[in-house]
GROMACS .gro file of C-alpha atoms in nm:
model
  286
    1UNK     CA    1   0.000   0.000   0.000
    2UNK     CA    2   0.148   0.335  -0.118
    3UNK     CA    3   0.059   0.621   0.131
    4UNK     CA    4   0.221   0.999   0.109
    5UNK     CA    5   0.523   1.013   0.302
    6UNK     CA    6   0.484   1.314   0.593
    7UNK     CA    7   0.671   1.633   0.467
    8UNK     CA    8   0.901   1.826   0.674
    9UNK     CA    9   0.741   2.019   0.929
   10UNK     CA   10   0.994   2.317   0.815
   11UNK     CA   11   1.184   2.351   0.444
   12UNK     CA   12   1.532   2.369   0.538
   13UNK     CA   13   1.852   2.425   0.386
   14UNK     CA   14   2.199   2.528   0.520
   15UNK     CA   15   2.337   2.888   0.556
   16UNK     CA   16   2.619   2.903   0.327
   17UNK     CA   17   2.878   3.195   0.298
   18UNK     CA   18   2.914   3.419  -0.005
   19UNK     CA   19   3.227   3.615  -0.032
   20UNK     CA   20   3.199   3.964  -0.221
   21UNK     CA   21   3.519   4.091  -0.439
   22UNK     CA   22   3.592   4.318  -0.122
   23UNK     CA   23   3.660   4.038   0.098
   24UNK     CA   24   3.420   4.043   0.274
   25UNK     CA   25   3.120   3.790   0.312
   26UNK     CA   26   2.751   3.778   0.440
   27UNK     CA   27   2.597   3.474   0.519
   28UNK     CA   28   2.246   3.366   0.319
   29UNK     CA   29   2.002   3.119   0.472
   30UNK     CA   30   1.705   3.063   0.238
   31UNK     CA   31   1.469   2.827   0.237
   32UNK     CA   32   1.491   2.561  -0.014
   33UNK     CA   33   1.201   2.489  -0.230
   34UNK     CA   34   1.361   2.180  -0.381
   35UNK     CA   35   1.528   2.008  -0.122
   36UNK     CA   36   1.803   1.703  -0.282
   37UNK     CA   37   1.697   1.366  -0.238
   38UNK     CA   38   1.953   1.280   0.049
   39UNK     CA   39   1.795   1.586   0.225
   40UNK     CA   40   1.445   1.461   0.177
   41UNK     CA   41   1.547   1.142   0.327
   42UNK     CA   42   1.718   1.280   0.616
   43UNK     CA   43   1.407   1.538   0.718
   44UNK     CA   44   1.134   1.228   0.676
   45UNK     CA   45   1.333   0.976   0.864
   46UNK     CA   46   1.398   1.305   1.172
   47UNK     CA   47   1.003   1.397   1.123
   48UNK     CA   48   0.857   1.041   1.128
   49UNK     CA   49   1.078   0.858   1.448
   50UNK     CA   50   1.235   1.110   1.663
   51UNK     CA   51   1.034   1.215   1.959
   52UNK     CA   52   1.077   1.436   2.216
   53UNK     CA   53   1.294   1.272   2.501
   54UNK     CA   54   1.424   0.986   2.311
   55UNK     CA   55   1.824   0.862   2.298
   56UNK     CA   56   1.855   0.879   1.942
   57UNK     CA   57   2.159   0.690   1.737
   58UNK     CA   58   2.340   0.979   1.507
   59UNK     CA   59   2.501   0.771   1.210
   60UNK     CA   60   2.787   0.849   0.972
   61UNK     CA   61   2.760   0.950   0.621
   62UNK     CA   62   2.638   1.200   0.382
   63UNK     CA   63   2.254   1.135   0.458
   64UNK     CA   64   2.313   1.142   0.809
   65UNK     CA   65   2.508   1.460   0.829
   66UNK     CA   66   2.163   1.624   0.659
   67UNK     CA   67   1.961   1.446   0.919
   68UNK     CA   68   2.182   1.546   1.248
   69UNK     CA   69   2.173   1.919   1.065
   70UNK     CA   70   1.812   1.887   1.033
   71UNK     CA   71   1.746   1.744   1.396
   72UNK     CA   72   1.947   2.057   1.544
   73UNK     CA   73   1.764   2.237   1.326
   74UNK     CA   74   1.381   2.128   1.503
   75UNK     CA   75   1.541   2.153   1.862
   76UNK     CA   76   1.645   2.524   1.805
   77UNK     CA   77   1.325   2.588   1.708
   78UNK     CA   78   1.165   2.397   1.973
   79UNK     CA   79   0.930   2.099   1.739
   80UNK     CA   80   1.095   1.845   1.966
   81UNK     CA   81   1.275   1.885   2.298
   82UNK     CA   82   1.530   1.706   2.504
   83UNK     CA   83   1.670   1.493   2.245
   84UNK     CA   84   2.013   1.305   2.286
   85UNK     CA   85   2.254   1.211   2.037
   86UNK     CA   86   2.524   0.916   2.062
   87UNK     CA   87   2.728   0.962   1.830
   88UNK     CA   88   2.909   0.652   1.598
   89UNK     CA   89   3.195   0.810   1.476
   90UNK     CA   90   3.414   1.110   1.542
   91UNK     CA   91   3.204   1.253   1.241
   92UNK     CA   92   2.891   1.261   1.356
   93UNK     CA   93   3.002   1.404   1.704
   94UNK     CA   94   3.140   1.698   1.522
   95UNK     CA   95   2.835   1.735   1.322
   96UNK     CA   96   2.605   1.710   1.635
   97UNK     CA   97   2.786   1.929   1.832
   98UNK     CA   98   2.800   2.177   1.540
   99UNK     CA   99   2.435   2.229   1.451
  100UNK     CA  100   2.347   2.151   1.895
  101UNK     CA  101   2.229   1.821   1.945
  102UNK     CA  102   2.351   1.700   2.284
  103UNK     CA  103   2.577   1.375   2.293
  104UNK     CA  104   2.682   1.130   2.540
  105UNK     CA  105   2.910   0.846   2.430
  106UNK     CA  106   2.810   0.499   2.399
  107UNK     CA  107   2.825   0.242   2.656
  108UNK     CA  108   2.671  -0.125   2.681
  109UNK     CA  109   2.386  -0.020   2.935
  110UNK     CA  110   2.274   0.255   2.731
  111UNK     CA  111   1.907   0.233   2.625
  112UNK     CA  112   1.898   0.348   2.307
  113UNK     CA  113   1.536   0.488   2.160
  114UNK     CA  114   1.601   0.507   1.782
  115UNK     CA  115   1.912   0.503   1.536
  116UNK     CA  116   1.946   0.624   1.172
  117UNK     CA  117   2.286   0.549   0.951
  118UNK     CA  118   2.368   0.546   0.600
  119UNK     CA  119   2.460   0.168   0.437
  120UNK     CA  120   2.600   0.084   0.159
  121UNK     CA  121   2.354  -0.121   0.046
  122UNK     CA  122   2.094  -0.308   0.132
  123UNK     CA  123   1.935  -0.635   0.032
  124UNK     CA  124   1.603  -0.627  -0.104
  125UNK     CA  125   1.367  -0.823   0.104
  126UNK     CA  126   1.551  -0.924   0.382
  127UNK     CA  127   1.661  -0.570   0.443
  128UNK     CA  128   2.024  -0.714   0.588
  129UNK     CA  129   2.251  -0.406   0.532
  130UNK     CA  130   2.658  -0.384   0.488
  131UNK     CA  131   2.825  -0.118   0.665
  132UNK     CA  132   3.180  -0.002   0.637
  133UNK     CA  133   3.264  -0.021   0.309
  134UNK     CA  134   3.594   0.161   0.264
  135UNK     CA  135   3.521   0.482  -0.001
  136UNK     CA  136   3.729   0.750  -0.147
  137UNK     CA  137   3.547   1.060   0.060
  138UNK     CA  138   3.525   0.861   0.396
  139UNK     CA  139   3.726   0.672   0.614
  140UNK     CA  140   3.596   0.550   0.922
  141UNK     CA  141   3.755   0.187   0.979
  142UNK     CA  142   3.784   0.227   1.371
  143UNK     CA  143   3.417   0.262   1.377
  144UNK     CA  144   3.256  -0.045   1.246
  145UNK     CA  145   3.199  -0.202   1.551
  146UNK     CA  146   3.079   0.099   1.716
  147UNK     CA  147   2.822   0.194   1.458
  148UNK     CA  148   2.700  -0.190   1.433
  149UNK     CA  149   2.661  -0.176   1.810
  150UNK     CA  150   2.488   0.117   1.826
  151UNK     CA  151   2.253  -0.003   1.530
  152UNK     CA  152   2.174  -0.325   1.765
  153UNK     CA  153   2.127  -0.169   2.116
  154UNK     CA  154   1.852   0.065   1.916
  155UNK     CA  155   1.485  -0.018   1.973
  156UNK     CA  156   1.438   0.040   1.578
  157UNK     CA  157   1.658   0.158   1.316
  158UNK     CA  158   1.660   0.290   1.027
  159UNK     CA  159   1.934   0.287   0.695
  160UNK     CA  160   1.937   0.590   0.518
  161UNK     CA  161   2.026   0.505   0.125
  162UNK     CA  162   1.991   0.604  -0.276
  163UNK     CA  163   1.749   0.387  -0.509
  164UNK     CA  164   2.040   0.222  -0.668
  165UNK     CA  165   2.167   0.051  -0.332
  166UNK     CA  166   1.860  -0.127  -0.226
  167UNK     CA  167   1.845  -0.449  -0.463
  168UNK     CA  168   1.858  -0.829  -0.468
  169UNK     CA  169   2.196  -1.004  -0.558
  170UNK     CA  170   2.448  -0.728  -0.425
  171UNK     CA  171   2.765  -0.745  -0.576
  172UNK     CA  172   3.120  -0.545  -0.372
  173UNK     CA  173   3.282  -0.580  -0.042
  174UNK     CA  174   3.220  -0.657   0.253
  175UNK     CA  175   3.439  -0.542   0.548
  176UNK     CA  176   3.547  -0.831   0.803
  177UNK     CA  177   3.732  -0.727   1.172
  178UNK     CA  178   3.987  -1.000   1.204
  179UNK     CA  179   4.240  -1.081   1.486
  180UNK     CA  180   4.554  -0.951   1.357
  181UNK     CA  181   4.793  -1.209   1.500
  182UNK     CA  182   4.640  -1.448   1.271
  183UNK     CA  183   4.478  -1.256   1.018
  184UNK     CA  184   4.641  -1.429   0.674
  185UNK     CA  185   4.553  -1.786   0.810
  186UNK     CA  186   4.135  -1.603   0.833
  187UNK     CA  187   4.170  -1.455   0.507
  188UNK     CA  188   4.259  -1.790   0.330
  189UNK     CA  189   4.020  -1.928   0.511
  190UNK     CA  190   3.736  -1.721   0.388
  191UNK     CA  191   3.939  -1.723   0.021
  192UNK     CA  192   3.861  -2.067   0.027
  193UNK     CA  193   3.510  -2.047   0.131
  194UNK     CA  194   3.425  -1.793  -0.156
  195UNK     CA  195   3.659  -1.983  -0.365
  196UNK     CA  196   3.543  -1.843  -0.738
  197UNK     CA  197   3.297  -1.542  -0.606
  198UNK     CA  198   3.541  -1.300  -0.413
  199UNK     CA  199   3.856  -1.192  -0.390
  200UNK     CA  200   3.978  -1.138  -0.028
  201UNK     CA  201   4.229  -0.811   0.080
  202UNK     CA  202   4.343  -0.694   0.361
  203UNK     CA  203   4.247  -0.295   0.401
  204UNK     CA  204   4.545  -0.059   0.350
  205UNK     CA  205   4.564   0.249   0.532
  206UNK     CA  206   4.717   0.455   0.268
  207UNK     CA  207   4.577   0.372  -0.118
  208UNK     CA  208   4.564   0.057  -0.242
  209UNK     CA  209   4.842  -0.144  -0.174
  210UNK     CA  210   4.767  -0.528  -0.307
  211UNK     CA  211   4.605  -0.805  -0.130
  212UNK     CA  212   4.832  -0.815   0.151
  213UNK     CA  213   4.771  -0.474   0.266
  214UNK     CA  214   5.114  -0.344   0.162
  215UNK     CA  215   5.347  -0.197   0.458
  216UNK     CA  216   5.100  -0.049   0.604
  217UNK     CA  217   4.788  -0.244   0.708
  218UNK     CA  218   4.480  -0.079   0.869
  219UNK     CA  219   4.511  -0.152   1.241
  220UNK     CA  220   4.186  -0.050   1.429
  221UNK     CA  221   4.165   0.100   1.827
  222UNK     CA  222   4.077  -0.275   1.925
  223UNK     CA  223   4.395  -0.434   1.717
  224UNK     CA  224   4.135  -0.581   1.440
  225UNK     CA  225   4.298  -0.573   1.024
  226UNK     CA  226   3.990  -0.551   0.825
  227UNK     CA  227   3.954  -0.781   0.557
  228UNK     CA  228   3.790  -0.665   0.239
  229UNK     CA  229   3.583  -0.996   0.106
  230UNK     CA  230   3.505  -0.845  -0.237
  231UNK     CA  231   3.265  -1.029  -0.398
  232UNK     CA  232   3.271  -1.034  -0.819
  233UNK     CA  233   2.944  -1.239  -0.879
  234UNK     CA  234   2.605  -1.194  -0.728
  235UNK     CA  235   2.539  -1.266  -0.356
  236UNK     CA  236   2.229  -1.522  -0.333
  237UNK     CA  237   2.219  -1.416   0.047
  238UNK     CA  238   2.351  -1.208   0.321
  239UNK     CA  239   2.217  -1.385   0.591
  240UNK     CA  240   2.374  -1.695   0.458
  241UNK     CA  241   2.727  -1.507   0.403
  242UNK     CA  242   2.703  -1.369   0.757
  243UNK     CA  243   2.619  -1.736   0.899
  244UNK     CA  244   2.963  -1.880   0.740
  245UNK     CA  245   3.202  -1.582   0.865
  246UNK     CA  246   3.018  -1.573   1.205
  247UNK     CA  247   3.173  -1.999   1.228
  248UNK     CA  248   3.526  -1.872   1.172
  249UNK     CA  249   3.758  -1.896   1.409
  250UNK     CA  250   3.969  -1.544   1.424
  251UNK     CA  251   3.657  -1.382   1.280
  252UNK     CA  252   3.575  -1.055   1.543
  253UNK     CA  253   3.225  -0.904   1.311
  254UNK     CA  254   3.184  -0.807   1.009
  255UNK     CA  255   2.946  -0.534   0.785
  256UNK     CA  256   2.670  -0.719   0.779
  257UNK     CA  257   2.335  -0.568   1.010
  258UNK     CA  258   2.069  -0.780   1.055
  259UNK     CA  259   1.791  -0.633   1.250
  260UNK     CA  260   1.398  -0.699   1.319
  261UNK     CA  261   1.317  -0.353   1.385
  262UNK     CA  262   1.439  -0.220   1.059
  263UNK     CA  263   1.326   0.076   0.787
  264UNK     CA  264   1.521   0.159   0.479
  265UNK     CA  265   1.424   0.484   0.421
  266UNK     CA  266   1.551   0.544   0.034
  267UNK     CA  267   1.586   0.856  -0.097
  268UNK     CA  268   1.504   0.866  -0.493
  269UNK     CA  269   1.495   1.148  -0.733
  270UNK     CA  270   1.115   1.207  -0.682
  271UNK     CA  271   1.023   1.013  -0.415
  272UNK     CA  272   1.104   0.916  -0.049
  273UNK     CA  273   1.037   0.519  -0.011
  274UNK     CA  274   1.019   0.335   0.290
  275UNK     CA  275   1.067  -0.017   0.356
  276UNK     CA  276   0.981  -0.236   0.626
  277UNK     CA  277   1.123  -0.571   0.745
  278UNK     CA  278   0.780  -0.695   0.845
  279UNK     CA  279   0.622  -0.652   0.476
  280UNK     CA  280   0.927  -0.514   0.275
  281UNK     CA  281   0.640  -0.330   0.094
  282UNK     CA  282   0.676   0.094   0.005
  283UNK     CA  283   0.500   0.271   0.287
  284UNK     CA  284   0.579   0.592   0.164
  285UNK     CA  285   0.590   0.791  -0.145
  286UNK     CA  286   0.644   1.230  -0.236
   0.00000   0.00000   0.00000
């Protein structure tokens, strides 16, 4: 069943500075009568699940810097009140505290209300979601498990993403956290596992630097090398992939989220779509 998606209670739009040939600059905030997609996105999924007093999850990523904006945005102007942001990267806590949405920092006991992040895609119909995908803009390898965690602890969730990441048979990588004592003896183990459909490299922290990682491996807070399982032929399942690295020894998590309280909330050129686990039908449409 389609139904209209709620609008934002308020266009917004960010001030942006406009420097004059006498070096000098004024500052215009308009209001903006065509919002971008990712902007869209971010203002239903703030409108439509964050409530006044809850603990709300602030993800990482371009959609959720326009939904953290957006949230400050409503609690300056007083549409909700005495929200509190926990933050799942370093990014997001700069954003929040930027644009005024209170933080405290994660801990095991927290009880956590709601959560938005961006994936990198999603799996139609089971709605299982990979995180942590290594990109050319972003680099946030020491917070994989802290963003999964966060995503988990939250009564319901939602994944903030474009039309063209939410289908069936995703193709790419997906990150694994490995023990980094024994990390080559993991990565031929999952080499042989996907023997045919991936390729398996360990993340480099500078460029691309071969399978091996090159001098200069990724080495997270915890210790973990992350293992890029790149996979060159469809994936029949996620579930199924996250089932066989779960069973490896030397295995710490990996970029796959599966949650029952889950919304992708996907943000297409004229439409905002959501989709629930429960039906994995569109809910929403503008």
């Amino acid at each position: 069943m389609v139904v209209a998606a709620a609008a934002a209670s308020t266009p917004f739009s960010l001030s942006s500075a406009v420097f004059t040939r006498r070096r000098s600059f004024r500052v215009s905030a308009t209001l903006s009568r065509e919002p971008s997609p990712l902007l869209r996105a971010a203002q239903h999924t703030v409108d439509s699940y964050v409530e006044s007093g809850m603990v709300v999850g602030l993800g990482s990523g371009e959609a959720s810097d326009l939904a953290i904006r957006y949230l400050g945005h409503q609690l300056r102007s007083g549409s909700i009140q005495g929200v509190v942001g926990v933050p799942m990267s370093a990014r997001s806590a700069s954003e929040a505290a930027k644009y005024g949405v209170p933080l405290k920092h994660f801990r095991d006991d927290f009880q956590i209300d709601f959560a938005f992040h961006d994936a990198d895609a999603v799996e139609e119909g089971t709605l299982v979601s990979v995180i942590g995908r290594r990109t050319s803009t972003t680099q946030e390898d020491d917070y994989i498990l802290l963003q999964k965690s966060i995503v988990k602890a939250a009564d319901e969730a939602v994944f903030l993403i474009k039309d063209e990441q939410y289908k069936s048979g995703l193709e790419g990588s997906i990150p694994v956290l490995v023990q980094s004592l024994n990390w080559l003896a993991v990565a031929e183990e999952i080499d042989d596992l996907y023997l045919g459909d991936a390729e398996v490299w360990r993340r480099a922290s500078v460029g691309d630097a071969g399978p091996l990682g090159g001098d200069f491996p990724i080495v997270t807070s915890d210790g973990h090398n992350i293992l890029d399982v790149i996979f060159t032929t469809p994936i029949p399942s996620l579930a199924n992939v996250a089932k066989s690295l779960d069973n490896i020894d030397g295995v710490v998590d990996h970029g796959l989220v599966m949650k029952n309280r889950c919304t992708v909330v996907i943000a297409g050129e004229t439409e905002v779509r959501t989709v629930t686990l429960q039906t994995s039908a569109v809910e929403g449409g503008v």
